Amino acid sequence: MKRGQVSPLHSSVEEPSKAVKYIIFFINVVFWFLSIFILGVGIFVMVEKREVYSRLTDLYYDPAVIFVVLGGLMFMITFTGCIGALRENTCLLLFYAITITVLLILEIVCGILVFVNSDKVEEKVDEKLRNAIVFYRDPTKPDLHFLIDSAQAELGCCGSRAHTDWEENLYFNCSALQSVSACGVPFSCCKTEELRANRQCGFGVDKLSPLDRFQRINVEGCLTVSVQFFKDNFALIGGLSFGVLILEVLIVCLASMFRRQILDVKDSYES
């Protein structure tokens, strides 16, 4: 064959698709930036309260740790996808496709288990929420304080199953005679912004009549409200979940197809 002449075998093999390459790249870039934001928030909070961490005996109820773990995992996966697609690296693309596939399988398995064992899951969540209520106002868990207040105010709820769950907290229990908040609930349980402007709006509500208490605070628990929300919006949530699964399947297929195209080109030049 003359110098500079292209082999018929080489000319018949198409180059890896640029469209597939940049679809994979840009999808992962979006989630990569999201992972940086989540990771940054978690690290910022942990740095801000580094003195508190030196006194912690467990990190179980610390939302900052969840943010760091979730953000770090997303960062690793999306970064692998970005570099693998941009550099056309078959090893990174294989690792990326396998990782997404494993996560996809875990999501499906977990979804089925949660659906089948919904009652047990609900009981377990109730137990965790009650434990979180016990730690409310714990000086070593300031994030938990903020998280509970935000959830109760946004969801319009109080406690796990009902407002009476706050009896389990040291500061709101009726036996806490030296506490001004005894027989009460946090301000975030109050129904309106106007009421919540007074941080003591929930104090002593257990001493009120049922009607007066109902007019001042939300009596339904956050777990009760959340379960009802899922039941009322089951079709929408199911549709969104299915959409996420389809996106993951699509990404795995694109990554595998793009990797196969790269290998085909390499094989054609090596033969």
Short mmCIF file of N, CA and C in Angstrom, two decimals, residues 55-121:
data_model
loop_
_atom_site.label_atom_id
_atom_site.label_comp_id
_atom_site.label_asym_id
_atom_site.label_seq_id
_atom_site.Cartn_x
_atom_site.Cartn_y
_atom_site.Cartn_z
N ARG A 55 -16.20 17.57 70.35
CA ARG A 55 -16.90 17.04 71.52
C ARG A 55 -17.93 15.97 71.15
N LEU A 56 -18.08 15.74 69.84
CA LEU A 56 -19.09 14.78 69.41
C LEU A 56 -18.65 13.34 69.68
N THR A 57 -19.59 12.52 70.12
CA THR A 57 -19.32 11.09 70.29
C THR A 57 -19.91 10.29 69.13
N ASP A 58 -20.85 10.89 68.39
CA ASP A 58 -21.40 10.24 67.19
C ASP A 58 -21.84 11.32 66.21
N LEU A 59 -21.89 10.94 64.93
CA LEU A 59 -22.29 11.86 63.87
C LEU A 59 -23.61 11.44 63.25
N TYR A 60 -24.34 10.59 63.96
CA TYR A 60 -25.51 9.94 63.38
C TYR A 60 -26.57 10.94 62.94
N TYR A 61 -26.77 11.99 63.76
CA TYR A 61 -27.85 12.93 63.49
C TYR A 61 -27.35 14.24 62.89
N ASP A 62 -26.19 14.22 62.29
CA ASP A 62 -25.62 15.44 61.74
C ASP A 62 -25.89 15.52 60.24
N PRO A 63 -26.76 16.43 59.78
CA PRO A 63 -27.06 16.57 58.35
C PRO A 63 -25.83 16.92 57.52
N ALA A 64 -24.87 17.64 58.12
CA ALA A 64 -23.67 18.04 57.38
C ALA A 64 -22.89 16.82 56.89
N VAL A 65 -22.86 15.76 57.69
CA VAL A 65 -22.16 14.54 57.30
C VAL A 65 -22.84 13.89 56.10
N ILE A 66 -24.17 13.90 56.10
CA ILE A 66 -24.93 13.34 54.97
C ILE A 66 -24.62 14.13 53.70
N PHE A 67 -24.55 15.46 53.82
CA PHE A 67 -24.25 16.30 52.66
C PHE A 67 -22.85 15.99 52.12
N VAL A 68 -21.89 15.83 53.00
CA VAL A 68 -20.52 15.55 52.57
C VAL A 68 -20.43 14.19 51.87
N VAL A 69 -21.06 13.17 52.46
CA VAL A 69 -21.02 11.82 51.87
C VAL A 69 -21.72 11.81 50.52
N LEU A 70 -22.94 12.38 50.46
CA LEU A 70 -23.70 12.41 49.22
C LEU A 70 -22.98 13.22 48.15
N GLY A 71 -22.50 14.41 48.53
CA GLY A 71 -21.79 15.26 47.58
C GLY A 71 -20.50 14.62 47.09
N GLY A 72 -19.76 13.97 47.99
CA GLY A 72 -18.51 13.31 47.61
C GLY A 72 -18.74 12.16 46.64
N LEU A 73 -19.80 11.37 46.89
CA LEU A 73 -20.12 10.24 46.00
C LEU A 73 -20.54 10.75 44.62
N MET A 74 -21.40 11.77 44.59
CA MET A 74 -21.83 12.35 43.31
C MET A 74 -20.65 12.95 42.56
N PHE A 75 -19.76 13.62 43.29
CA PHE A 75 -18.60 14.25 42.67
C PHE A 75 -17.72 13.20 41.98
N MET A 76 -17.46 12.09 42.66
CA MET A 76 -16.60 11.06 42.11
C MET A 76 -17.20 10.44 40.85
N ILE A 77 -18.50 10.13 40.90
CA ILE A 77 -19.15 9.47 39.77
C ILE A 77 -19.24 10.40 38.57
N THR A 78 -19.71 11.62 38.79
CA THR A 78 -19.87 12.56 37.67
C THR A 78 -18.53 13.00 37.09
N PHE A 79 -17.51 13.15 37.94
CA PHE A 79 -16.19 13.52 37.44
C PHE A 79 -15.63 12.41 36.55
N THR A 80 -15.86 11.17 36.97
CA THR A 80 -15.42 10.03 36.15
C THR A 80 -16.12 10.04 34.80
N GLY A 81 -17.43 10.32 34.81
CA GLY A 81 -18.18 10.39 33.55
C GLY A 81 -17.71 11.50 32.64
N CYS A 82 -17.44 12.67 33.22
CA CYS A 82 -16.96 13.82 32.43
C CYS A 82 -15.62 13.53 31.77
N ILE A 83 -14.66 13.10 32.56
CA ILE A 83 -13.31 12.84 32.04
C ILE A 83 -13.31 11.66 31.08
N GLY A 84 -14.08 10.62 31.43
CA GLY A 84 -14.15 9.45 30.56
C GLY A 84 -14.67 9.78 29.19
N ALA A 85 -15.71 10.63 29.13
CA ALA A 85 -16.28 11.02 27.83
C ALA A 85 -15.36 11.99 27.10
N LEU A 86 -14.83 12.98 27.80
CA LEU A 86 -14.01 14.00 27.16
C LEU A 86 -12.70 13.45 26.62
N ARG A 87 -12.08 12.55 27.38
CA ARG A 87 -10.79 11.97 26.98
C ARG A 87 -10.96 10.66 26.22
N GLU A 88 -12.21 10.22 26.06
CA GLU A 88 -12.50 8.96 25.38
C GLU A 88 -11.71 7.81 26.01
N ASN A 89 -11.75 7.78 27.34
CA ASN A 89 -11.03 6.77 28.11
C ASN A 89 -11.96 5.59 28.40
N THR A 90 -11.65 4.44 27.83
CA THR A 90 -12.54 3.28 27.95
C THR A 90 -12.59 2.73 29.38
N CYS A 91 -11.50 2.84 30.12
CA CYS A 91 -11.48 2.34 31.51
C CYS A 91 -12.41 3.16 32.40
N LEU A 92 -12.33 4.49 32.26
CA LEU A 92 -13.19 5.37 33.05
C LEU A 92 -14.66 5.20 32.65
N LEU A 93 -14.91 5.05 31.37
CA LEU A 93 -16.28 4.86 30.90
C LEU A 93 -16.86 3.54 31.42
N LEU A 94 -16.02 2.50 31.48
CA LEU A 94 -16.47 1.21 32.01
C LEU A 94 -16.79 1.33 33.49
N PHE A 95 -15.88 1.98 34.25
CA PHE A 95 -16.12 2.19 35.69
C PHE A 95 -17.39 3.00 35.91
N TYR A 96 -17.58 4.03 35.09
CA TYR A 96 -18.75 4.90 35.20
C TYR A 96 -20.04 4.12 34.93
N ALA A 97 -20.05 3.34 33.86
CA ALA A 97 -21.25 2.57 33.50
C ALA A 97 -21.57 1.52 34.56
N ILE A 98 -20.55 0.85 35.08
CA ILE A 98 -20.77 -0.17 36.11
C ILE A 98 -21.31 0.47 37.39
N THR A 99 -20.73 1.63 37.78
CA THR A 99 -21.17 2.31 39.00
C THR A 99 -22.63 2.74 38.89
N ILE A 100 -23.01 3.35 37.77
CA ILE A 100 -24.40 3.77 37.57
C ILE A 100 -25.33 2.57 37.56
N THR A 101 -24.88 1.46 36.94
CA THR A 101 -25.70 0.24 36.90
C THR A 101 -25.93 -0.31 38.30
N VAL A 102 -24.88 -0.33 39.11
CA VAL A 102 -25.00 -0.81 40.50
C VAL A 102 -25.97 0.08 41.28
N LEU A 103 -25.83 1.40 41.14
CA LEU A 103 -26.74 2.32 41.82
C LEU A 103 -28.18 2.14 41.35
N LEU A 104 -28.34 1.89 40.05
CA LEU A 104 -29.67 1.67 39.49
C LEU A 104 -30.31 0.42 40.09
N ILE A 105 -29.55 -0.64 40.18
CA ILE A 105 -30.06 -1.89 40.78
C ILE A 105 -30.41 -1.68 42.25
N LEU A 106 -29.53 -0.96 42.98
CA LEU A 106 -29.79 -0.70 44.40
C LEU A 106 -31.06 0.13 44.57
N GLU A 107 -31.27 1.12 43.70
CA GLU A 107 -32.46 1.96 43.79
C GLU A 107 -33.72 1.13 43.57
N ILE A 108 -33.69 0.25 42.58
CA ILE A 108 -34.85 -0.59 42.28
C ILE A 108 -35.13 -1.54 43.45
N VAL A 109 -34.08 -2.19 43.96
CA VAL A 109 -34.23 -3.12 45.08
C VAL A 109 -34.77 -2.40 46.31
N CYS A 110 -34.17 -1.23 46.61
CA CYS A 110 -34.62 -0.46 47.78
C CYS A 110 -36.07 0.00 47.61
N GLY A 111 -36.43 0.42 46.40
CA GLY A 111 -37.80 0.85 46.14
C GLY A 111 -38.79 -0.27 46.36
N ILE A 112 -38.45 -1.47 45.89
CA ILE A 112 -39.33 -2.63 46.07
C ILE A 112 -39.45 -2.99 47.54
N LEU A 113 -38.30 -2.99 48.25
CA LEU A 113 -38.30 -3.34 49.68
C LEU A 113 -39.11 -2.35 50.49
N VAL A 114 -38.96 -1.05 50.17
CA VAL A 114 -39.71 -0.02 50.90
C VAL A 114 -41.20 -0.18 50.64
N PHE A 115 -41.57 -0.48 49.39
CA PHE A 115 -42.99 -0.64 49.04
C PHE A 115 -43.59 -1.85 49.75
N VAL A 116 -42.85 -2.96 49.75
CA VAL A 116 -43.35 -4.20 50.35
C VAL A 116 -43.40 -4.09 51.88
N ASN A 117 -42.40 -3.41 52.45
CA ASN A 117 -42.30 -3.31 53.91
C ASN A 117 -42.59 -1.88 54.38
N SER A 118 -43.58 -1.25 53.76
CA SER A 118 -43.86 0.16 54.05
C SER A 118 -44.20 0.40 55.52
N ASP A 119 -44.93 -0.53 56.13
CA ASP A 119 -45.30 -0.36 57.54
C ASP A 119 -44.06 -0.40 58.45
N LYS A 120 -43.17 -1.35 58.19
CA LYS A 120 -41.95 -1.45 58.99
C LYS A 120 -41.05 -0.23 58.79
N VAL A 121 -40.98 0.24 57.53
CA VAL A 121 -40.18 1.43 57.23
C VAL A 121 -40.75 2.64 57.96
#
